[in-house]
Coordinates of C-alpha atoms in Angstrom, one line a residue:
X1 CA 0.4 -35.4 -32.1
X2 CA -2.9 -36.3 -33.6
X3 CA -4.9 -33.4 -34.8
X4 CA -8.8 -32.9 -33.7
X5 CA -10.8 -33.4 -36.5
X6 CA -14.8 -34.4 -37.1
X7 CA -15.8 -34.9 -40.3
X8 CA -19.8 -34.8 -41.7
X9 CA -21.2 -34.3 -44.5
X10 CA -17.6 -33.2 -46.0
X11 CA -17.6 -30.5 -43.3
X12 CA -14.3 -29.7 -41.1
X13 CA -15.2 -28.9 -37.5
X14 CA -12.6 -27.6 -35.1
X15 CA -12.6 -26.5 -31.6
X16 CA -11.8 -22.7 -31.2
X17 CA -10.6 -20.8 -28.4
X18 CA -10.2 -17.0 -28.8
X19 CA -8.7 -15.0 -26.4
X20 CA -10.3 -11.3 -26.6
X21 CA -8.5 -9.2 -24.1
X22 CA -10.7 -6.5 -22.9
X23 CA -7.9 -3.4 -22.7
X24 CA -9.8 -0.7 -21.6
X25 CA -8.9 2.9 -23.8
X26 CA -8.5 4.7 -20.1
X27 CA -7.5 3.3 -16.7
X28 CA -8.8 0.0 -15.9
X29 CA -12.4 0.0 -14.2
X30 CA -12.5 -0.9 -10.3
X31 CA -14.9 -4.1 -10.0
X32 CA -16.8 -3.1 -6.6
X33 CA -16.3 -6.8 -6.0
X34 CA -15.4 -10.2 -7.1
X35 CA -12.1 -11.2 -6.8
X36 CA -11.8 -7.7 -4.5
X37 CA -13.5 -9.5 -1.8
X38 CA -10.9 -12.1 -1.7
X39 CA -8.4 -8.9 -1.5
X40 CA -10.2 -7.6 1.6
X41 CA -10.0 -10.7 3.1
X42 CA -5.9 -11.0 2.5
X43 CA -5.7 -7.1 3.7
X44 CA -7.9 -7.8 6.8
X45 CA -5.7 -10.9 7.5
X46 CA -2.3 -8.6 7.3
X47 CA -3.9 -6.1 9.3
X48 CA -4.5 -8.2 11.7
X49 CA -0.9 -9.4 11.9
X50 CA 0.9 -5.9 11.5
X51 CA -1.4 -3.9 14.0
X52 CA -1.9 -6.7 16.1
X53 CA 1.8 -6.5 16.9
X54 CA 2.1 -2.6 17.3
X55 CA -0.9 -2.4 19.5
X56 CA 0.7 -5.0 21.3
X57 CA 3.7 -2.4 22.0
X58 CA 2.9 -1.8 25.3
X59 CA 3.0 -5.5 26.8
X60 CA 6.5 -5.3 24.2
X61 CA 7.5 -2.7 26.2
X62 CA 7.0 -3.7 29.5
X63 CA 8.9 -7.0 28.8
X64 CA 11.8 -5.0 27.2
X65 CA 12.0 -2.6 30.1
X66 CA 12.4 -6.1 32.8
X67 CA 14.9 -7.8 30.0
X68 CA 17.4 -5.2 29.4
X69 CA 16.6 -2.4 32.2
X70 CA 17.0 0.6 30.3
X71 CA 15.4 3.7 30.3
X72 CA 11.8 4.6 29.2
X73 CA 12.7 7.0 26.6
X74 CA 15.5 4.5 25.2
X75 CA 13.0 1.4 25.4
X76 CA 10.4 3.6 23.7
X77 CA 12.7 3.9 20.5
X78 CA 12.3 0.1 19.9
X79 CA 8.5 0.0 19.1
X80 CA 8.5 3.6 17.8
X81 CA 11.2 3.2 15.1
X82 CA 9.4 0.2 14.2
X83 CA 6.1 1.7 13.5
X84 CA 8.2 4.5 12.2
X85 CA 9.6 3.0 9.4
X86 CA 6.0 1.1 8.5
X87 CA 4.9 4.5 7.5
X88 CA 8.4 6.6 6.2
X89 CA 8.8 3.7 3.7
X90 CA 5.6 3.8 2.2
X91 CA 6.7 6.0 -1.3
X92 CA 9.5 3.3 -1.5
X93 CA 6.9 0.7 -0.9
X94 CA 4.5 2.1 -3.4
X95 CA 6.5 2.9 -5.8
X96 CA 7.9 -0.8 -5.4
X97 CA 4.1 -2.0 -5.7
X98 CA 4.2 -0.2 -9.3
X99 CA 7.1 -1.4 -10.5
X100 CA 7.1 -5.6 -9.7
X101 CA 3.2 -5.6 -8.5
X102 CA 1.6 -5.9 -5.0
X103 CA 2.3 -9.6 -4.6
X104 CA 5.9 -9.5 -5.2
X105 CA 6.4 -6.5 -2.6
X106 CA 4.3 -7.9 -0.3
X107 CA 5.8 -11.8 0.3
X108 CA 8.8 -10.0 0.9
X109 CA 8.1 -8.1 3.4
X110 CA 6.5 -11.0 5.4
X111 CA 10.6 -12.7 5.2
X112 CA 11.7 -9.3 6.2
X113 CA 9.0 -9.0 9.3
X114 CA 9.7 -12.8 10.2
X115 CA 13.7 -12.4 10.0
X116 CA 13.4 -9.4 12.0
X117 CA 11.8 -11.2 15.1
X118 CA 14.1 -14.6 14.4
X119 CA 17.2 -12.1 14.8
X120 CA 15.6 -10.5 17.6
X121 CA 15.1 -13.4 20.0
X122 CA 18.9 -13.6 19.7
X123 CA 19.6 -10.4 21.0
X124 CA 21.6 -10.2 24.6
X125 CA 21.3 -6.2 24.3
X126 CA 18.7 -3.9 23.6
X127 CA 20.7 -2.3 20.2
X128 CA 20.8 -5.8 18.5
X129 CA 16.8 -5.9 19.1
X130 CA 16.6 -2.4 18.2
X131 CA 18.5 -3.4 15.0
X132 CA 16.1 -6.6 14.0
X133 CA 13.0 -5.9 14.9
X134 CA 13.0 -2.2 14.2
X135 CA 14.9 -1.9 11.0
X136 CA 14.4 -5.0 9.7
X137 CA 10.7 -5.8 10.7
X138 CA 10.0 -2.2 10.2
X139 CA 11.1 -2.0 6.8
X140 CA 8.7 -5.5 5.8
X141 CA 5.6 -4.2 7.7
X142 CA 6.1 -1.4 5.3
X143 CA 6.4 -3.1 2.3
X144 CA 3.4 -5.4 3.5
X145 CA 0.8 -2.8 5.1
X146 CA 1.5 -0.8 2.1
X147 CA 0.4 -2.9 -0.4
X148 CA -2.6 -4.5 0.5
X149 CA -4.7 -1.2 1.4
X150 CA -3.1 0.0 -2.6
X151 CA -4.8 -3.4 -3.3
X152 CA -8.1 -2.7 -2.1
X153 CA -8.5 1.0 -3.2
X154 CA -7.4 -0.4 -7.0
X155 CA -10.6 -3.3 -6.8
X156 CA -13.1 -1.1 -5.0
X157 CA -14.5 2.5 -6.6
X158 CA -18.3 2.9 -5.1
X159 CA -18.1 0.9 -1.9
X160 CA -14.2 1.6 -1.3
X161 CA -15.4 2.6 2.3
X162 CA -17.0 -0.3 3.0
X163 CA -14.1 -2.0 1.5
X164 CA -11.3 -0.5 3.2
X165 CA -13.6 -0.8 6.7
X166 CA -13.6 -4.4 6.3
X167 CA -9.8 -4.4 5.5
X168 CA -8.4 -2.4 8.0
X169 CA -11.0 -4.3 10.6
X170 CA -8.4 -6.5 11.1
X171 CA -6.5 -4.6 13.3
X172 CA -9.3 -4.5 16.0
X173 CA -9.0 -8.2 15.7
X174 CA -5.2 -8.1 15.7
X175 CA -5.4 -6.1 19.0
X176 CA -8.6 -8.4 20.4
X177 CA -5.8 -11.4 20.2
X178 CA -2.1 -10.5 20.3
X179 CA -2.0 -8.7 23.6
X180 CA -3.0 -11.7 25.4
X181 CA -1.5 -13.8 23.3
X182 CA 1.9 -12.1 23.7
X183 CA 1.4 -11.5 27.5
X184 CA 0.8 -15.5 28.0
X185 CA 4.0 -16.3 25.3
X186 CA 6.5 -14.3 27.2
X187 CA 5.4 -16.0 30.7
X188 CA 5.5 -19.5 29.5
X189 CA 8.1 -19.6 27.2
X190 CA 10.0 -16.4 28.4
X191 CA 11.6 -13.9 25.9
X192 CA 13.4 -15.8 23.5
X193 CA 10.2 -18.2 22.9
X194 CA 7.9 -15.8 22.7
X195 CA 9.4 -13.9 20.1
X196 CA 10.1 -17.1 18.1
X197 CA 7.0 -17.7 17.7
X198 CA 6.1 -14.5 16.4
X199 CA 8.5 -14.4 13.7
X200 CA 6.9 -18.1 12.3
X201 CA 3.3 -16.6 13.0
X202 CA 4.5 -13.2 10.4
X203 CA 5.2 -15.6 7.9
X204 CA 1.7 -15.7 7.1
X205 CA 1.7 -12.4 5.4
X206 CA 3.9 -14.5 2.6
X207 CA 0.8 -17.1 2.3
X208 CA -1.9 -13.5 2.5
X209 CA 0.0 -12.2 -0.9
X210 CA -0.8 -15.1 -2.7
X211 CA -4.1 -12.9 -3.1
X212 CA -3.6 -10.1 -4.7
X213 CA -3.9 -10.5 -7.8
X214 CA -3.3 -7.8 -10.6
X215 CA -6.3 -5.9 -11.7
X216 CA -5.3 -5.8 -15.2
X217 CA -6.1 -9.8 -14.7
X218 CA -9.4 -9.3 -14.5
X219 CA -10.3 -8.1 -18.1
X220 CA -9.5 -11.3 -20.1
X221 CA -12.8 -13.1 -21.4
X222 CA -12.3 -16.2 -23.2
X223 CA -14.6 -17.4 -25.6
X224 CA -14.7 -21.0 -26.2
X225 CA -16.8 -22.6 -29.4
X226 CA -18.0 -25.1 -31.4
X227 CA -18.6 -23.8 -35.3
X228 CA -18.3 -24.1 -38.8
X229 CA -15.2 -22.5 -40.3
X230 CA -16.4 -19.1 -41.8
X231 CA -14.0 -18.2 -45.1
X232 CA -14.1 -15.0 -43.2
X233 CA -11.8 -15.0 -40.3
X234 CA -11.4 -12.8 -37.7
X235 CA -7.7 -11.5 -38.1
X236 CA -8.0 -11.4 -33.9
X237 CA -8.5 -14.9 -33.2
X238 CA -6.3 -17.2 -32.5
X239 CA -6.9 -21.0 -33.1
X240 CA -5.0 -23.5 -30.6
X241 CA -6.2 -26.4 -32.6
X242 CA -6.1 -26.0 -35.8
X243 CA -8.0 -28.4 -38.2
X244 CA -7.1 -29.7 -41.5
X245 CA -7.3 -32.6 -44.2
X246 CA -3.5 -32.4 -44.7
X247 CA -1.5 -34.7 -44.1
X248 CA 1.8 -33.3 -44.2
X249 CA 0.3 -30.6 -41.8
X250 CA -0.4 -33.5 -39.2
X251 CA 3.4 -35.0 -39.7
X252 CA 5.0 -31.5 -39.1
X253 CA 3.2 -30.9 -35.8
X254 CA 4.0 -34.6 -34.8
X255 CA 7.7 -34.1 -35.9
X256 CA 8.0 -30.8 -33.8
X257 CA 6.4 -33.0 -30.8
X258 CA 9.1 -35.7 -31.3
X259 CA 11.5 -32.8 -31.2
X260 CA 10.6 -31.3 -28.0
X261 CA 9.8 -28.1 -30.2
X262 CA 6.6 -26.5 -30.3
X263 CA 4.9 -24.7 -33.7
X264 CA 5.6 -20.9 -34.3
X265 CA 2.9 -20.1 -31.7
X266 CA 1.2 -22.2 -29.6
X267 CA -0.9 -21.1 -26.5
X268 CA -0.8 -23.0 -23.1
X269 CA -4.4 -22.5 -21.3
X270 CA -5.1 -23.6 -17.8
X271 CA -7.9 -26.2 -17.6
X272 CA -11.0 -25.1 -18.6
X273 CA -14.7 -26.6 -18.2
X274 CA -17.0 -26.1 -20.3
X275 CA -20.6 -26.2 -19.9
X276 CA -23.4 -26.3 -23.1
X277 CA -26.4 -23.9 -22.5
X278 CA -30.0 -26.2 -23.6
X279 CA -30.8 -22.9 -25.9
X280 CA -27.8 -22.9 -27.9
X281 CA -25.9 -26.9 -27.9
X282 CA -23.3 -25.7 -30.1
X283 CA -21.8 -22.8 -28.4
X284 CA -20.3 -22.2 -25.1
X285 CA -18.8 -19.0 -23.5
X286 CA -16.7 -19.0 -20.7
X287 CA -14.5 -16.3 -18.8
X288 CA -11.7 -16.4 -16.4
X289 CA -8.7 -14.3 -15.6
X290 CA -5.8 -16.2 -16.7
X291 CA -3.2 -14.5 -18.9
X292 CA -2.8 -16.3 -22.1
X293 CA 1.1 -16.2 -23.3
X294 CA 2.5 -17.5 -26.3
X295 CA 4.9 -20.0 -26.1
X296 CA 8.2 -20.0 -28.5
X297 CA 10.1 -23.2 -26.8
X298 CA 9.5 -25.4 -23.4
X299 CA 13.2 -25.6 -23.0
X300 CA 13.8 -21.9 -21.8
X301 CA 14.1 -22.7 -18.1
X302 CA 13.2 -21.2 -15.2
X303 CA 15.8 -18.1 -15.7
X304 CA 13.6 -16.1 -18.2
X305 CA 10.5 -16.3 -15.2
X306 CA 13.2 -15.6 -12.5
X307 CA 14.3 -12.5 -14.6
X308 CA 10.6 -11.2 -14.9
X309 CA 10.2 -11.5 -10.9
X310 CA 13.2 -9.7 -10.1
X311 CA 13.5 -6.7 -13.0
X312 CA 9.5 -6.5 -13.5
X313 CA 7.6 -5.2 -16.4
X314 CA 9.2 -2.2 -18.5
X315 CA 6.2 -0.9 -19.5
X316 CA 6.1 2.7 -19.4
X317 CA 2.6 3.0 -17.8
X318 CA 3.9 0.9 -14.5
X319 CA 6.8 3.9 -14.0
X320 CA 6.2 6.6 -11.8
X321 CA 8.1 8.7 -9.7
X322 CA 9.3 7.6 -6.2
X323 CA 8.3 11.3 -4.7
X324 CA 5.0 12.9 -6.6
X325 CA 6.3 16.5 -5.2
X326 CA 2.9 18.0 -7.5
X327 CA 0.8 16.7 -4.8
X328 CA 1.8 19.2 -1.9
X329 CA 0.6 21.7 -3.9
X330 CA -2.8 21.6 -2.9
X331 CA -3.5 22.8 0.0
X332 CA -6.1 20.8 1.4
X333 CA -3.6 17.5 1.0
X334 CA -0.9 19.7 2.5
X335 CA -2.7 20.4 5.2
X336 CA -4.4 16.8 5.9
X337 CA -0.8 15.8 5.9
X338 CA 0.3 17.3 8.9
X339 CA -3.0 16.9 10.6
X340 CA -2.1 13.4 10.4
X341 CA 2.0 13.7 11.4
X342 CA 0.5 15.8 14.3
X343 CA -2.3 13.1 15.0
X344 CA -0.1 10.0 14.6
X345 CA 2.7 11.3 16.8
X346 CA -0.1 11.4 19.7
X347 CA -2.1 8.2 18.6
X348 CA 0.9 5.9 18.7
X349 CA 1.8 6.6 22.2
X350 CA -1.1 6.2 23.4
X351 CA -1.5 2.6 22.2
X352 CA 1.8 2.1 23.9
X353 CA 1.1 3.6 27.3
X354 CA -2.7 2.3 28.1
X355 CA -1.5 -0.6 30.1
X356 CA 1.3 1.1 31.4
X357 CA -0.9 3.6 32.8
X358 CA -3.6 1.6 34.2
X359 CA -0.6 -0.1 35.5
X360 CA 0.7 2.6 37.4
X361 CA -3.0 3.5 38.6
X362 CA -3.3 -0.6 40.0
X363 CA -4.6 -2.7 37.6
X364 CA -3.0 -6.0 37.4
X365 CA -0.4 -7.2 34.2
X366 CA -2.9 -9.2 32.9
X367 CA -6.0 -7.3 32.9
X368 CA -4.2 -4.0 31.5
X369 CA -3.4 -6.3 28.4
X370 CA -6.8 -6.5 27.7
X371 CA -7.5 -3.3 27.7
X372 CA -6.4 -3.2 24.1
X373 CA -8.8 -6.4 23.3
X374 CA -11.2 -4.2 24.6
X375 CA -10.0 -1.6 22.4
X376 CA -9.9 -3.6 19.6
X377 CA -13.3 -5.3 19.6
X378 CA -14.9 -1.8 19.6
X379 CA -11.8 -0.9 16.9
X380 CA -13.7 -3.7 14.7
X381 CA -17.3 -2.5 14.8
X382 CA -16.6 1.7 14.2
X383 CA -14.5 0.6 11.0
X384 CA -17.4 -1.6 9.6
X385 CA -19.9 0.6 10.8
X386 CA -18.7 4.1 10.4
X387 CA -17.3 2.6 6.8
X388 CA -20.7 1.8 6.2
X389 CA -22.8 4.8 7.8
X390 CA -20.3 7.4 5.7
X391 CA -20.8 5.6 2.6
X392 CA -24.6 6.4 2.5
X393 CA -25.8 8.6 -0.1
X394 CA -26.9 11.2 1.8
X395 CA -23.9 11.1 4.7
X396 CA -21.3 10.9 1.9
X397 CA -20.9 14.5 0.5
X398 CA -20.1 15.4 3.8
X399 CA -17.6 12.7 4.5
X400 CA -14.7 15.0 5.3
X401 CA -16.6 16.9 8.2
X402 CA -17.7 13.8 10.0
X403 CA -13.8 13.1 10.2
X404 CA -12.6 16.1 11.3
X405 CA -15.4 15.9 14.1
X406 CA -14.0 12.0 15.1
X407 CA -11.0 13.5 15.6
X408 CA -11.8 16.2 18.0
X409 CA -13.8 13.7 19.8
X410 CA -10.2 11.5 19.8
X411 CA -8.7 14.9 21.9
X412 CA -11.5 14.5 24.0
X413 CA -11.6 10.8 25.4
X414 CA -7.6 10.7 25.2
X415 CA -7.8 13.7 28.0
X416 CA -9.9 11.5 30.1
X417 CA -7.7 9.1 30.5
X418 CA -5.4 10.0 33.5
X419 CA -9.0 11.1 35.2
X420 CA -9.7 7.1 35.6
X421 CA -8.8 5.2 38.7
X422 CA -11.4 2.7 38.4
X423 CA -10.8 -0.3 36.2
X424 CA -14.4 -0.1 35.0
X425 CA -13.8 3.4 34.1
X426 CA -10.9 2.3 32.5
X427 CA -13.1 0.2 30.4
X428 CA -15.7 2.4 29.4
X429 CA -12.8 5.1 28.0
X430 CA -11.4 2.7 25.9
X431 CA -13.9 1.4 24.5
X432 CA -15.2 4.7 23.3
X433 CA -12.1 5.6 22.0
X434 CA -11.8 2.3 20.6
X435 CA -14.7 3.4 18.6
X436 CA -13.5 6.6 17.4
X437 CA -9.4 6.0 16.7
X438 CA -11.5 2.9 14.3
X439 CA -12.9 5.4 12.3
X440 CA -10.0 7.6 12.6
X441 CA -7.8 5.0 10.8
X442 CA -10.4 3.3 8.5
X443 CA -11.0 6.1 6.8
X444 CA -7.8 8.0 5.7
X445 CA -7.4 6.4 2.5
X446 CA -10.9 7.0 1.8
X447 CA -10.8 10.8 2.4
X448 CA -7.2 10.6 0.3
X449 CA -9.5 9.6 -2.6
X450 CA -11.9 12.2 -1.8
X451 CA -9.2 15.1 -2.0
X452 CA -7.1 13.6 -5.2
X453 CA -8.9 11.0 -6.9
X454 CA -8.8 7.3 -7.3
X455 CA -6.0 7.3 -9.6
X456 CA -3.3 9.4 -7.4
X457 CA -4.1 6.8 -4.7
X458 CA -0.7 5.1 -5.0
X459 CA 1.1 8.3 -4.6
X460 CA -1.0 10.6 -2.0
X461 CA -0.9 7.2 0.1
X462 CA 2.9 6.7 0.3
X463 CA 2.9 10.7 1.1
X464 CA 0.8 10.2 4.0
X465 CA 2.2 7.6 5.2
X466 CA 5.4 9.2 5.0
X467 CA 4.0 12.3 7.1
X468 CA 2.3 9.4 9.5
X469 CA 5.9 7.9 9.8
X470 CA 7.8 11.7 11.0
X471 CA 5.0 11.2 13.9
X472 CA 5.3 8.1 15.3
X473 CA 9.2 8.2 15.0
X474 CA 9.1 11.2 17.4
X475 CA 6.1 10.5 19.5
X476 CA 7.0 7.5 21.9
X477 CA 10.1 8.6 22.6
X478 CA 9.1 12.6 23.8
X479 CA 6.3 10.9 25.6
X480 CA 8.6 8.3 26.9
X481 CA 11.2 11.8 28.1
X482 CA 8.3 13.4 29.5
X483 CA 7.7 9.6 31.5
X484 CA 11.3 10.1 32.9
X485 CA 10.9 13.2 33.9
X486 CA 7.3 13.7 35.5
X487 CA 7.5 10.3 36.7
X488 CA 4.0 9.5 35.7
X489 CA 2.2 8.7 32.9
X490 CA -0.9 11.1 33.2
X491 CA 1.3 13.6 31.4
X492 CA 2.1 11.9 28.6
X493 CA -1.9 11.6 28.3
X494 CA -2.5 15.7 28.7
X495 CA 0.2 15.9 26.0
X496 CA -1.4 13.7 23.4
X497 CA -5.1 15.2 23.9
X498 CA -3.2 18.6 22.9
X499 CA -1.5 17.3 19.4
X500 CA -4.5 16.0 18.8
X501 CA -6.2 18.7 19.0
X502 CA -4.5 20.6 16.9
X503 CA -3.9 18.1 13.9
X504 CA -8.0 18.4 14.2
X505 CA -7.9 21.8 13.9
X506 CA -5.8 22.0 10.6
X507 CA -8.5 19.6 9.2
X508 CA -11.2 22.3 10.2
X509 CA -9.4 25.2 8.5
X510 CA -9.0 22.8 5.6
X511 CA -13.0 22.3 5.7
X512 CA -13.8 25.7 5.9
X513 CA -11.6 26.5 2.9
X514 CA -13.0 23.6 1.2
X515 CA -16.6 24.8 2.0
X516 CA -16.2 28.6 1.2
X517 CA -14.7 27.8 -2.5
X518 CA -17.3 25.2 -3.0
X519 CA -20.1 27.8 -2.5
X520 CA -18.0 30.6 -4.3
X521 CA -18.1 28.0 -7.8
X522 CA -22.2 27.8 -6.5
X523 CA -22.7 31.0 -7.1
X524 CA -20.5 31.2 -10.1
X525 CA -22.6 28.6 -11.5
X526 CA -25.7 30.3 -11.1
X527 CA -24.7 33.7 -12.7
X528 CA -23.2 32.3 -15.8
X529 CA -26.5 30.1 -16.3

């Protein structure tokens, strides 16, 4: 290999690339943006997959119920587990996340959602499907749903509402075009196709993961240049291509070449292009986020990469512990926690008994499905404009009021619902609660960060998920009991308003805590000043 040499004026020129890896002394800064956007979008795009096909339970439900006949209560266990186990894995999934990053995790839990529907359309009896779809496609929605909305709360700091709105905005999309979608797959190409095609249409959340890219990414800045040799140099630097008058210099690098060997350390950069500012022709900066690796030898293999993906990095700062028991200690996390087992086990049947119930009250098959694309078009605007509305200066201090107050309003519209005969009235119920359960959702994570900080996100998020997951294991099926044994639906209804309701009013003992300490530390202030 021929070295890269310019000679003038018995000068030696070289081209110089020096890495300088921005390592921050702390935690690494959230961007608010750049590559983050692109996270949102993969996040929005999972979303819209995962909830798409839980709010899609109910049309699920319905066709499990004509397939295999069974009871309600036992046909409820199918979607429940499944949603179940999305939220009772999240510490595993998070603490997964840490240890082999986001991307890994989350490509493979799109093969687990996908092999969980290819299994299930095999099923002759309602235990196989049970099997597939809830343990296995469970288990990846888990390991997926997890790790994009860690994703977004690692990229985003001052606009992590908006950030996670526009994630989780996805959903209301999701549930705008699965229930149809479903309802018109299992009519044309009955069970088995239908759910066929749903297991190639989950193997998107493999392509989705592709996206998230490590944060610690970010910080390189590569500075590429054009100079004079300094007899001072920077011990720091590294130079790819190094220039000299020697010849025996020249005939070593060309006999490594020859040899398939490589010098002591060479560096391998991605393509670059460089561009040469009119102000200063000689010097050219350029930044990317490509991790710069020495190289030893090009005859390793594949088996040194394939070891990396499977065991992950050993650095001490990527271990944590699978169950951060410190957190239950506060009290105001303790008791968000069962607000939201008490909230969830309520929320989740709901989602799964709308059509049913407008069903039972005469509605047709098909426009009871779109009662949750109703639902989720309105799902989509509260979670980009609540998102936005509590990230306002003056709105956000009070952040954690405004949701226990959504929530209450939840009770309210949920109690409504066995009131409606109409199919207009119907319609205008779910689209207000549409609305609400939006802003419900969209902002958990954010009021997470507000009780524990940024940097416990990981944790305090596979805790609630955890706490999310003991509800919507238990809820479908009591609701689905109480089905069998009132007959009707409205029940079910009158029974979720009241859990509701009192997961809202274990946020408002938290707040009143919260806001009685907070003007206790006021006045403290004040004296000792």
């Amino acid at each position: 290999m021929n070295c890269l040499k310019k000679t003038e004026d018995n000068q030696t020129y070289s081209k110089k690339v020096h890495p300088v890896e921005t390592k921050p002394t702390g935690e690494l800064k959230a961007p608010d943006g750049g590559w983050g956007w692109f996270i949102v979008l993969a996040s929005a795009l999972t979303h819209a997959i995962i909830g798409g096909q839980e709010r899609s339970g109910g049309i699920l439900y319905l066709e499990l119920l004509r397939k295999f006949n069974k009871s309600s209560t036992e046909t409820a266990w199918v979607t429940s587990l499944s949603g179940a186990l999305r939220l009772l894995c999240g510490p595993l999934a998070s603490f997964l996340g840490s240890r082999f990053s986001l991307r890994k995790v989350s490509f493979v839990g799109g093969i687990f959602l996908s092999l969980g529907f290819l299994l299930g359309s095999f099923s002759d009896t309602l235990m196989w499907f049970f099997f597939a779809y809830s343990f296995l496609g469970g288990f990846g929605k888990s390991l997926s749903y997890t790790s994009c909305l860690v994703a977004v709360g690692r990229y985003f700091d001052k606009r992590r509402g908006l950030a996670v709105g526009l994630a989780t905005a996805g959903v209301g999309i999701g549930m705008f075009i699965f229930p149809p979608l479903m309802e018109w797959l299992f009519e044309t190409y009955g069970f088995f196709g239908g759910i066929l095609l749903m297991s190639g249409i989950s193997l998107n959340l493999c392509v989705f993961s592709m996206l998230y890219r490590p944060l610690h990414q970010n910080r390189l800045t590569v500075k590429t240049s054009w100079e004079t040799p300094s007899p001072q140099v920077d011990q720091e630097h590294v130079e790819l291509l190094p220039a000299t008058t020697k010849a025996n210099e020249c005939e070593t690098e060309d006999s490594n070449t020859k040899n398939n060997q490589l010098p002591k350390t060479v560096f391998s950069p991605a393509p670059v292009t460089l561009g040469v500012t009119p102000e200063r022709p000689n010097r050219v900066s350029i930044a990317h986020s490509i991790n710069y690796e020495p190289i030893t030898s090009r005859n390793n293999g594949c088996l040194p990469s394939l070891k990396r993906f499977l065991l992950g990095n050993n650095k001490a700062e990527n271990k944590q512990p699978l169950f951060d028991c410190t957190l239950l200690k506060d009290l105001h996390f303790a008791l968000f926690l069962f607000s939201i087992c008490l909230q969830t086990l309520a929320f989740q049947s709901v989602s799964i008994f709308i059509p049913p119930l407008a069903k039972q009250k005469g509605v047709n098959k098909m426009n009871a499905a779109f009662l949750i694309s109703i639902l989720g078009i309105t799902d989509i605007i509260s979670r980009i404009g609540i998102s936005s509305v509590l990230d306002l200066k003056y709105i956000k201090p009070y952040r954690r009021y405004c949701y226990t107050l959504i929530c209450f309003l939840n009770s309210l519209l949920i109690f409504l619902y066995p009131l409606a005969f109409e199919y207009s009235e119907f319609i205008a119920i779910t689209a207000a609660y549409g609305f609400m359960s939006g802003a419900f959702i969209s902002q958990k994570s954010v009021i997470i960060v507000d009780l524990l900080g940024a940097e416990k996100l990981s944790s305090s998020f596979g805790w609630t998920n955890c706490f999310q997951g003991l509800g919507a294991l238990i809820g479908p099926p009591l609701e689905g009991k109480l089905k069998d044994i009132f007959v009707l639906y409205d029940y079910t209804f009158y029974f979720s308003s009241a859990v509701i309701f009192a997961g809202a009013s274990l946020l408002l003992a938290s707040n009143i805590i919260y806001y009685y300490r907070l003007k206790q530390a006021s006045a403290t202030t004040k004296e000792d000043s």
